[in-house]
CSV table of C-alpha atoms in Angstrom, one decimal:
chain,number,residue,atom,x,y,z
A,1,UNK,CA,46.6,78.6,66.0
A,2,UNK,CA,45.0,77.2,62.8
A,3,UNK,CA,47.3,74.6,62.7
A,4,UNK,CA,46.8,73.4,65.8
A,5,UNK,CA,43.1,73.6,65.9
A,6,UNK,CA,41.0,70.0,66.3
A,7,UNK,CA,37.8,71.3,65.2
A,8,UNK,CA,39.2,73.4,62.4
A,9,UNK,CA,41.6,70.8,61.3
A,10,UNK,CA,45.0,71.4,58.8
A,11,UNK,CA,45.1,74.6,56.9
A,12,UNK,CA,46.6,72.8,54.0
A,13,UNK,CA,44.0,71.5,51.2
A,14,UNK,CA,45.7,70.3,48.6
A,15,UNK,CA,46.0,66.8,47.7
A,16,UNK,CA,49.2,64.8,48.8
A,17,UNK,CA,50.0,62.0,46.9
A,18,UNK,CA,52.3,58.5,47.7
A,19,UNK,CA,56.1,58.5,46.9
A,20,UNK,CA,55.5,54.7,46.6
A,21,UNK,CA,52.4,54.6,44.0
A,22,UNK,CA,51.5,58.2,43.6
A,23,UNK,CA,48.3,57.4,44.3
A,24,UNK,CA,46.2,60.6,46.3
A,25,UNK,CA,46.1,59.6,50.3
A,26,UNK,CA,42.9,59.0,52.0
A,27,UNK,CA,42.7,60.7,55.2
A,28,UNK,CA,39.6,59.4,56.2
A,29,UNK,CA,40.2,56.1,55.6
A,30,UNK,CA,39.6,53.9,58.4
A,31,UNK,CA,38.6,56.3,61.0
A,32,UNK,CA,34.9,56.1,60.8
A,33,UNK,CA,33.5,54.5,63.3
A,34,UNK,CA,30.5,52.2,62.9
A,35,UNK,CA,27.1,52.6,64.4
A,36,UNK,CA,26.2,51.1,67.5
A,37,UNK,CA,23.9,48.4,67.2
A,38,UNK,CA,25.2,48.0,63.1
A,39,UNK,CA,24.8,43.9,62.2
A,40,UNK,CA,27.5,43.6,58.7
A,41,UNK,CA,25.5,41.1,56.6
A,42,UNK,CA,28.5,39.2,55.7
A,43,UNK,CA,28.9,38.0,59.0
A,44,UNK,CA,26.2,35.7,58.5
A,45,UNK,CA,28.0,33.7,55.0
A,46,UNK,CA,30.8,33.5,56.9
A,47,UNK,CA,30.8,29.5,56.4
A,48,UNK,CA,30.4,30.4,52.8
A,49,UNK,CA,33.5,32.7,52.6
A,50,UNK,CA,37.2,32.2,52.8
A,51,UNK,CA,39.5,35.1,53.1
A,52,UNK,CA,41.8,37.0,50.5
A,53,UNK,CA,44.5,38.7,51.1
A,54,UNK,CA,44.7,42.6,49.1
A,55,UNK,CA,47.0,45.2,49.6
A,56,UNK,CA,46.1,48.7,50.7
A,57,UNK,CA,48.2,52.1,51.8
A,58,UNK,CA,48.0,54.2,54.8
A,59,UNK,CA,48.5,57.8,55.8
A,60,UNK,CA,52.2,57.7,54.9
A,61,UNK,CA,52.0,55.9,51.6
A,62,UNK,CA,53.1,52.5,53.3
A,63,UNK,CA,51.5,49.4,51.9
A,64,UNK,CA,49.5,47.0,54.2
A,65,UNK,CA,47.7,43.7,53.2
A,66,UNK,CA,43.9,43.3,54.4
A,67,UNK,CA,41.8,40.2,54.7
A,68,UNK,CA,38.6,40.2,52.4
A,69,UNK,CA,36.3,37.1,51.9
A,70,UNK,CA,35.9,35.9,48.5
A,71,UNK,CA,32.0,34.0,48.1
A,72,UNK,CA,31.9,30.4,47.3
A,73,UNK,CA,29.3,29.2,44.7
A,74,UNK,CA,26.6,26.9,46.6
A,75,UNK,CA,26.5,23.4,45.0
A,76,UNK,CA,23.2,22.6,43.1
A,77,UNK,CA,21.6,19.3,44.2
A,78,UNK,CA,21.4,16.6,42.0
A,79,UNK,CA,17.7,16.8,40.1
A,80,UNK,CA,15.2,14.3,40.8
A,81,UNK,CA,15.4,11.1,38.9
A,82,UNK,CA,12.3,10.8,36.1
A,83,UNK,CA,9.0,8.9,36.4
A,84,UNK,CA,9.3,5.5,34.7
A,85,UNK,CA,7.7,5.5,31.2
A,86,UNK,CA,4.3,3.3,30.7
A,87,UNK,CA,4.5,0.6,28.0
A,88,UNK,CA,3.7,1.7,24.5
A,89,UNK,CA,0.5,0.6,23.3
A,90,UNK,CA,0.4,-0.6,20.1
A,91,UNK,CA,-3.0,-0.8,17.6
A,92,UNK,CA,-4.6,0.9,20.2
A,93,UNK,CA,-8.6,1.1,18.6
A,94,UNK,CA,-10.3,4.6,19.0
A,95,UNK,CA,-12.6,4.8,22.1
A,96,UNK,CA,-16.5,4.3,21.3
A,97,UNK,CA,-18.6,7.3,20.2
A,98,UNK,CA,-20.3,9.1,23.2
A,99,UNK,CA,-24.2,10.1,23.3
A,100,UNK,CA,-23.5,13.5,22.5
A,101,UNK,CA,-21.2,13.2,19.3
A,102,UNK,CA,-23.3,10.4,17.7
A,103,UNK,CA,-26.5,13.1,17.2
A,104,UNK,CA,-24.3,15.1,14.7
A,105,UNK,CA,-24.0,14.8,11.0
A,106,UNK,CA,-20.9,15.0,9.2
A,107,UNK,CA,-20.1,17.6,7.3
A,108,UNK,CA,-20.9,17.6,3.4
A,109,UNK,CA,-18.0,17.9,0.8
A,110,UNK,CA,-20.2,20.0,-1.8
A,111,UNK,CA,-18.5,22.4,-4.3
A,112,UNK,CA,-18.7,26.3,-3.6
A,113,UNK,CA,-21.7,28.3,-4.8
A,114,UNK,CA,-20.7,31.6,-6.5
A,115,UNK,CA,-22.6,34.3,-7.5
A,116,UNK,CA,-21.7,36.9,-9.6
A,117,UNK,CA,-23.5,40.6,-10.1
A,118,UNK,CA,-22.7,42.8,-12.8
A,119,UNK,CA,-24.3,45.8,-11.5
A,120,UNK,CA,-24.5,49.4,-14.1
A,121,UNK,CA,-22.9,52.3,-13.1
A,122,UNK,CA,-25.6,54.9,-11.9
A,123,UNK,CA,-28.5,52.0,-10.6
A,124,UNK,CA,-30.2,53.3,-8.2
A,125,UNK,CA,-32.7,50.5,-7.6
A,126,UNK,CA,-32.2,47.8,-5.1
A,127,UNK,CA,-30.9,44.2,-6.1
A,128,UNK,CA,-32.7,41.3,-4.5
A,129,UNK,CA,-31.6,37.9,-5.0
A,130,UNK,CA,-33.8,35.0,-3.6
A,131,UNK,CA,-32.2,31.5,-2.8
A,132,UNK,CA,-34.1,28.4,-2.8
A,133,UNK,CA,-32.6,26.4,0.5
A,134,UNK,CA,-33.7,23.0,-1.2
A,135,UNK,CA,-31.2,23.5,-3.7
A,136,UNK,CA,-28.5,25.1,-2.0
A,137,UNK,CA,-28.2,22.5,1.0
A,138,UNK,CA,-29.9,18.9,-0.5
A,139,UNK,CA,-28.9,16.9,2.1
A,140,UNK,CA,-28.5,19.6,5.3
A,141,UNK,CA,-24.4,19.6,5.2
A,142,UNK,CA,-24.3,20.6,8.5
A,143,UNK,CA,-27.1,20.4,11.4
A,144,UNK,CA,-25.4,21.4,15.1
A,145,UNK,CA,-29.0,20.8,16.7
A,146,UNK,CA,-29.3,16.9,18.5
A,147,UNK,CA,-31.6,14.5,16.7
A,148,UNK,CA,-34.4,14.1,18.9
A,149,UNK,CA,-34.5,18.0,19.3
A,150,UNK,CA,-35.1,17.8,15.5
A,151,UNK,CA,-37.6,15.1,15.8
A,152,UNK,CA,-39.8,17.6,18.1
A,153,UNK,CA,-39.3,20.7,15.8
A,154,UNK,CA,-40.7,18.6,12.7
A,155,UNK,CA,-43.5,16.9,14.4
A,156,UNK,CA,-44.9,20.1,15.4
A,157,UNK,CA,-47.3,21.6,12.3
A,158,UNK,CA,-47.1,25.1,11.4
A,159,UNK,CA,-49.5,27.8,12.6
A,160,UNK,CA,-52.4,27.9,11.0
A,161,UNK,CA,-53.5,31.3,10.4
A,162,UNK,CA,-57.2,31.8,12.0
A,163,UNK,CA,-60.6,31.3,9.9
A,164,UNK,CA,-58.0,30.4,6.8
A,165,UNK,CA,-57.4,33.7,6.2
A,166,UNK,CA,-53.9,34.6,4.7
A,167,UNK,CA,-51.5,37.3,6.5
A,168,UNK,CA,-51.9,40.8,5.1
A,169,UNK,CA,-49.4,41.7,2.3
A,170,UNK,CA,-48.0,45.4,2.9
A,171,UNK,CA,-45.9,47.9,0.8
A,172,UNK,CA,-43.0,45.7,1.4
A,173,UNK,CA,-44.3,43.0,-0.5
A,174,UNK,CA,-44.2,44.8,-3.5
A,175,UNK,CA,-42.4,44.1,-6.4
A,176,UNK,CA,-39.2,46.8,-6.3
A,177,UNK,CA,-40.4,48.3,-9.3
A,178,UNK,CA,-43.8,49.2,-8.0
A,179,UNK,CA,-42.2,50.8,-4.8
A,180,UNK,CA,-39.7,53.0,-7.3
A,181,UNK,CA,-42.8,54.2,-8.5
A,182,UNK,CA,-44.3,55.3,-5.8
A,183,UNK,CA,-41.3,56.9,-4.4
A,184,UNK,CA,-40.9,59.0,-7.9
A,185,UNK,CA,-44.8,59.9,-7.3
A,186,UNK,CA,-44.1,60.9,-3.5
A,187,UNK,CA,-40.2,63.3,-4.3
A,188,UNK,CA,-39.1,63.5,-8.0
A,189,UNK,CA,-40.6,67.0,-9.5
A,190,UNK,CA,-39.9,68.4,-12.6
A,191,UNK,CA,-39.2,72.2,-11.0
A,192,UNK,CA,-35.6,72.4,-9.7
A,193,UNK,CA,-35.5,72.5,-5.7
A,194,UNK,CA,-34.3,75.7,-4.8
A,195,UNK,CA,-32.3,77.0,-2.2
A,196,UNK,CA,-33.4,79.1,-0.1
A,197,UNK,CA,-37.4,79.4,-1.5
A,198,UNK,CA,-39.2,76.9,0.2
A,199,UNK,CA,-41.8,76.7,-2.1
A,200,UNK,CA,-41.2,72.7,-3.6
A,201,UNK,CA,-39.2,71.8,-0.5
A,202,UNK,CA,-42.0,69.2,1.0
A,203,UNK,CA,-41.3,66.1,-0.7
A,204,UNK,CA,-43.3,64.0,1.9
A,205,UNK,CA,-40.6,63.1,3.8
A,206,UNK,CA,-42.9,61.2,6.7
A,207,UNK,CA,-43.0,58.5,4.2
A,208,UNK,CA,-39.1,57.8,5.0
A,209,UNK,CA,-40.2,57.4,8.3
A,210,UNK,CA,-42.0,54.0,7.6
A,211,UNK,CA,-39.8,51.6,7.9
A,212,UNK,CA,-35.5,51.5,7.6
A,213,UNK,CA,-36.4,49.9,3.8
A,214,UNK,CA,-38.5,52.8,2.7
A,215,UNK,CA,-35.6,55.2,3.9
A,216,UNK,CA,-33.3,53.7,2.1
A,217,UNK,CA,-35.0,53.4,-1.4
A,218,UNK,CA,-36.7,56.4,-1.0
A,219,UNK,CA,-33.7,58.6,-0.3
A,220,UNK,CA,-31.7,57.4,-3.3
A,221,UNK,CA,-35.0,58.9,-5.8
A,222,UNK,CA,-34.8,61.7,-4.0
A,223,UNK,CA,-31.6,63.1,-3.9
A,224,UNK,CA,-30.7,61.3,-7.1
A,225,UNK,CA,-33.9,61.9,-9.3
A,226,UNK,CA,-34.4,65.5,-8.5
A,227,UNK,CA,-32.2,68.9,-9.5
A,228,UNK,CA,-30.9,71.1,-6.7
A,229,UNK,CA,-29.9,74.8,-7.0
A,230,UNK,CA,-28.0,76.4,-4.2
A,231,UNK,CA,-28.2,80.7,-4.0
A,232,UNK,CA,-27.3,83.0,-1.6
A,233,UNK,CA,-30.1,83.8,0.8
A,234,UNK,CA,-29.7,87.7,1.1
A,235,UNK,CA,-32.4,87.8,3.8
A,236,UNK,CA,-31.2,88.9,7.3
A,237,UNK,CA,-31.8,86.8,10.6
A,238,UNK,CA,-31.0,86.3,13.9
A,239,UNK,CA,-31.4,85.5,17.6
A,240,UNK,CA,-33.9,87.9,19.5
A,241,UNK,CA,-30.7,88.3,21.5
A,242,UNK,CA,-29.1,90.4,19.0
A,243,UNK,CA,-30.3,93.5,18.4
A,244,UNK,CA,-29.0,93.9,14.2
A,245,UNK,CA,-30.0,90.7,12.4
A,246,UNK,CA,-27.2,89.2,9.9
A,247,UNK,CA,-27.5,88.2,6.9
A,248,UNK,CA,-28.3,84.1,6.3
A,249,UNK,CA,-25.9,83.8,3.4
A,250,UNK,CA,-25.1,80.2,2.8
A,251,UNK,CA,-25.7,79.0,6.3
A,252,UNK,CA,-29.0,77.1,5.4
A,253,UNK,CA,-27.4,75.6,2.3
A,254,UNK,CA,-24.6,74.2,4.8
A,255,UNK,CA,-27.1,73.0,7.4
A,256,UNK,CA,-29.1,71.4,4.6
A,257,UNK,CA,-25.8,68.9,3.6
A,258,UNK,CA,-25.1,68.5,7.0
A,259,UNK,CA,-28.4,66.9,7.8
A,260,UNK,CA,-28.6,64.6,5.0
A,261,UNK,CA,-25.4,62.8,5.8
A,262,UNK,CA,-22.8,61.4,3.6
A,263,UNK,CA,-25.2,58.5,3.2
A,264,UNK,CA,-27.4,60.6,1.0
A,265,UNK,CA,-24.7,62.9,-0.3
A,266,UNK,CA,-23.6,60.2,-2.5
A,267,UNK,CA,-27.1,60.7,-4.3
A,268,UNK,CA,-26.8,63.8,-5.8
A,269,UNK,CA,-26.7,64.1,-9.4
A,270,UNK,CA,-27.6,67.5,-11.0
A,271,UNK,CA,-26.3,70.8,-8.7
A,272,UNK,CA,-26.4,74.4,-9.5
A,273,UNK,CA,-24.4,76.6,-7.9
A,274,UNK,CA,-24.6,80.3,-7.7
A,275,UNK,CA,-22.1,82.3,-6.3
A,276,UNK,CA,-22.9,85.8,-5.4
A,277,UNK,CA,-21.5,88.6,-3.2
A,278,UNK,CA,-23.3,89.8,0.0
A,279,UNK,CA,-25.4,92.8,-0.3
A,280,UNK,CA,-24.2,96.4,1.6
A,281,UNK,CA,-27.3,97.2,2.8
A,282,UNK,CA,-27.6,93.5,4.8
A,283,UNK,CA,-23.9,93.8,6.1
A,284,UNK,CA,-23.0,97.7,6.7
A,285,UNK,CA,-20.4,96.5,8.7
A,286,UNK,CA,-18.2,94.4,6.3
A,287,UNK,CA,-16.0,96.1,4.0
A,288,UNK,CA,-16.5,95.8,0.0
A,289,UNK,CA,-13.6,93.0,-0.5
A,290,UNK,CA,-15.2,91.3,2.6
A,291,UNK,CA,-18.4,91.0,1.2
A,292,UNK,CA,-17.1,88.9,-1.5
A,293,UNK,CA,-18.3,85.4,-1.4
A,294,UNK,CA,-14.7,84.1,-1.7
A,295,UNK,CA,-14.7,85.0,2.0
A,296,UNK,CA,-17.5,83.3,3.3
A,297,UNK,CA,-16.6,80.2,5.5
A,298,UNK,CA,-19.9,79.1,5.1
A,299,UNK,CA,-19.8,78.6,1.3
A,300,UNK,CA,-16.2,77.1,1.6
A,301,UNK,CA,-17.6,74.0,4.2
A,302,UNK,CA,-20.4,73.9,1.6
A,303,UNK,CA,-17.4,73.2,-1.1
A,304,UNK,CA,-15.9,71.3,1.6
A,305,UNK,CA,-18.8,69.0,1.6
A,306,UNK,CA,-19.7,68.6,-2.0
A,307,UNK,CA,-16.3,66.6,-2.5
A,308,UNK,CA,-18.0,63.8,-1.0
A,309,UNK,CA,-20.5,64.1,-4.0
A,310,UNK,CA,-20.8,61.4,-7.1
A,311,UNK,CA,-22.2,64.4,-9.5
A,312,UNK,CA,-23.3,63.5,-12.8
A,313,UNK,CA,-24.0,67.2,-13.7
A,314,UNK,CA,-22.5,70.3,-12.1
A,315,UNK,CA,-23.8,73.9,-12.9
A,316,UNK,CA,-21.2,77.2,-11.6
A,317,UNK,CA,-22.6,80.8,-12.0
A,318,UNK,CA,-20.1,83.4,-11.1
A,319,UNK,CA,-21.2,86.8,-10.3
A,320,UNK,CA,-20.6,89.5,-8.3
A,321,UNK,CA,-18.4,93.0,-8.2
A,322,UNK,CA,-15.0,91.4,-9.4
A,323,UNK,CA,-14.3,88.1,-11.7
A,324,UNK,CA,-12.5,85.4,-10.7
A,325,UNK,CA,-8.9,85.2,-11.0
A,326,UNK,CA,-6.0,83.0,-10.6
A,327,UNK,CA,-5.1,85.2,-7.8
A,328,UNK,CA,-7.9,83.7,-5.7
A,329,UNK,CA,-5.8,80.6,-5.0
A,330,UNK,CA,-7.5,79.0,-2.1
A,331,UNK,CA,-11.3,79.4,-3.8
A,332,UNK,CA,-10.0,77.8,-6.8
A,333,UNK,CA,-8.3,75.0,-4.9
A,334,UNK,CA,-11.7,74.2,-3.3
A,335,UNK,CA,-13.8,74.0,-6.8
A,336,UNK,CA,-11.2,72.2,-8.3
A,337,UNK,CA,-11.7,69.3,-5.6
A,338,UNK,CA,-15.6,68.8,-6.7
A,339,UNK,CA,-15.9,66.2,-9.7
A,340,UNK,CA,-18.7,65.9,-12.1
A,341,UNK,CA,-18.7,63.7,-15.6
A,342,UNK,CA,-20.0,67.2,-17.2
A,343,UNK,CA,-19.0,70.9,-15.7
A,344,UNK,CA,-21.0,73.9,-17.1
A,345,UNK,CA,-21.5,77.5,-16.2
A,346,UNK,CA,-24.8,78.5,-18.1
A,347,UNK,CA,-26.7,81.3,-16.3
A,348,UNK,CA,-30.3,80.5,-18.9
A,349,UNK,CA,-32.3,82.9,-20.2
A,350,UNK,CA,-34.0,85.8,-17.9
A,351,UNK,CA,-30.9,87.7,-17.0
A,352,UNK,CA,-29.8,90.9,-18.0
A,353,UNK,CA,-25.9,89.5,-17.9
A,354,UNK,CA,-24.7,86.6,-19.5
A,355,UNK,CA,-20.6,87.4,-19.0
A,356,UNK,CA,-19.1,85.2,-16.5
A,357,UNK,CA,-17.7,86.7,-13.6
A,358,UNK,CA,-14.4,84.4,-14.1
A,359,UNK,CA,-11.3,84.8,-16.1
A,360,UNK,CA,-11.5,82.8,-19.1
A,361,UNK,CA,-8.4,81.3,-18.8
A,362,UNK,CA,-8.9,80.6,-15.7
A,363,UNK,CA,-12.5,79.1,-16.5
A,364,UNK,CA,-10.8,76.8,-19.2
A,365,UNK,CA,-8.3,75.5,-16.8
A,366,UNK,CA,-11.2,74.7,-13.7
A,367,UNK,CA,-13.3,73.2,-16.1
A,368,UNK,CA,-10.7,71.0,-17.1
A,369,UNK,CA,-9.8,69.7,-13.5
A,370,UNK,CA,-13.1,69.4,-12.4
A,371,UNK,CA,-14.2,66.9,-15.2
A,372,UNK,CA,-14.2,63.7,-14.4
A,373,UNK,CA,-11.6,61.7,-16.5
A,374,UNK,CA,-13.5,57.9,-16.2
A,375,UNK,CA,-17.5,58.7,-16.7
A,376,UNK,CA,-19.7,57.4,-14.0
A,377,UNK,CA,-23.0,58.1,-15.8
């Protein structure tokens, strides 16, 4: 019988509930047995408990009362008494000086030196301000070295230089002026530097090499003094790997403003750029709207880069199958970013086209964002 079955249990599931509380009725409660070998915790507070009575139902709903023990906060011990205070001390003097604090000077209450440089817009020389210590510190303000260590460093004479000869003097030495004229005799030529001919491209650039203060005076004449003209190289190259050569494009132009460094970038002054399509018989495998230099990644990180740029001058040609039009929205976005005190778009003499390639509304409204507001020059 189901019923009657121990292992099985009652057939009836649902819940029964207490005609007393109406509370649902544990079955289980109180019939499981604890492990053997089970140590209750409590057992060990026992001297810190006391018992509380709590009522609780059975099977049949009947209500029993159960012992529980209720924890008894543990008295904190009284805290140590304090330390007697020691007597105050009153007009106490200040200890004596020790060894080590008597070989120092105090420090000097002298007013604040300020110097004040009004430098030009556009100098390109360097600025070099010399100090006369005598002046500036009259009476050594502060000296962190012991006496007698001083005593030693003065009684000792200078080196004499041997047979009374003087130490060499070397480009250094030189007056700034004379080293900016050297450096416009080494790099500044009156021929534009052209991209990609290579025919005024060695500037004698082992020079910079010298020394860190060459580099640095030397690089500002010659990417600040000299006029730069970046075209589309339409010859074809490529690894030996490859067996069709592509065409170079704007990819040395690119590698050229990556080399210099924003460093030098800041130099330029006068940039020509001419913007041309690729040619069909260098890419055969471009369509003709792909040719278009709007499309070239390499000229747009060449944009990309001139941003960083402090131009003076700034010289757009725009050529190629189609003009420019407002269309091109992303192109134009990127010119508009380059700033110059002067935007042109003058192609000179020797061409058999003098239109722009460019709407001329669209001109008008470029050359309008690419001017610099605030001259720099």
């Amino acid at each position: 019988d189901r019923d009657s079955s121990p292992e099985l249990g009652s057939s009836n599931f649902k819940t029964q509930y207490s005609k007393q509380t109406g509370r649902p009725i544990r079955r289980s409660a109180g019939k499981v047995k604890p492990t053997a070998g089970y140590v209750d915790s409590k057992v060990i507070e026992d001297e810190y408990e006391e018992p509380i009575e709590t009522p609780s139902e059975d099977d049949d709903g009947n209500i029993k009362s159960h012992q529980h023990k209720r924890k008894r906060k543990r008295k904190r011990s009284p805290s140590p008494e304090p330390p007697p205070l020691d007597d105050v001390i009153r007009n106490d003097e200040p200890d004596e000086r020790s060894e080590d604090e008597s070989v120092f000077q105090k420090k000097s209450k002298l007013p604040p030196i300020e110097l004040q440089f009004n430098v030009p817009l556009g100098f390109h020389g360097p600025l070099v301000v010399k100090l006369d210590r005598s002046l500036l510190l009259p009476d050594m303000a502060y000296d962190m070295r012991p006496r007698r260590a001083m005593k030693k460093i003065r009684a000792e004479p200078d080196p004499q230089p041997l047979d009374g000869q003087k130490k060499p003097l070397g480009f250094a030495d030189l007056p700034a002026e004379l080293r900016n004229k050297v450096y416009r005799h080494l790099f500044v030529t009156d021929e534009t530097v052209k991209f990609p001919d290579a025919e005024n491209m060695s500037r004698s650039s082992q020079f910079l090499s010298v020394s860190k203060l060459v580099h640095n005076e030397g690089c500002s004449i010659l990417y600040g003094e000299n006029k730069f003209r970046f075209d589309r190289n339409h010859k074809t190259r490529g690894p030996f790997w490859e067996p069709v050569p592509k065409e170079i494009g704007y990819k040395d132009i690119r590698q050229f403003l990556k080399m210099i460094g924003p460093e030098n970038l800041v130099y330029l002054r006068d940039v020509t750029l001419f913007l041309s399509d690729a040619l069909p018989s260098t890419t055969p495998e471009l369509t003709h709207e792909s040719r278009r230099y709007l499309h070239d990644e390499h000229l747009l990180d060449v944009l990309r880069t001139l941003r960083q740029t402090k131009l003076r001058k700034l010289n757009v040609l725009f050529t190629g199958r189609r003009s420019l039009a407002r269309t091109d929205i992303k192109f134009v976005e990127y010119l508009m970013q380059i700033k110059a005190d002067e935007v042109i778009s003058d192609l000179g003499t020797g061409w058999y086209y003098h239109n722009r390639k460019i709407e001329s509304y669209v001109w008008k409204e470029l050359k309008d964002k690419m001017t610099r507001k605030k001259k720099l020059y």
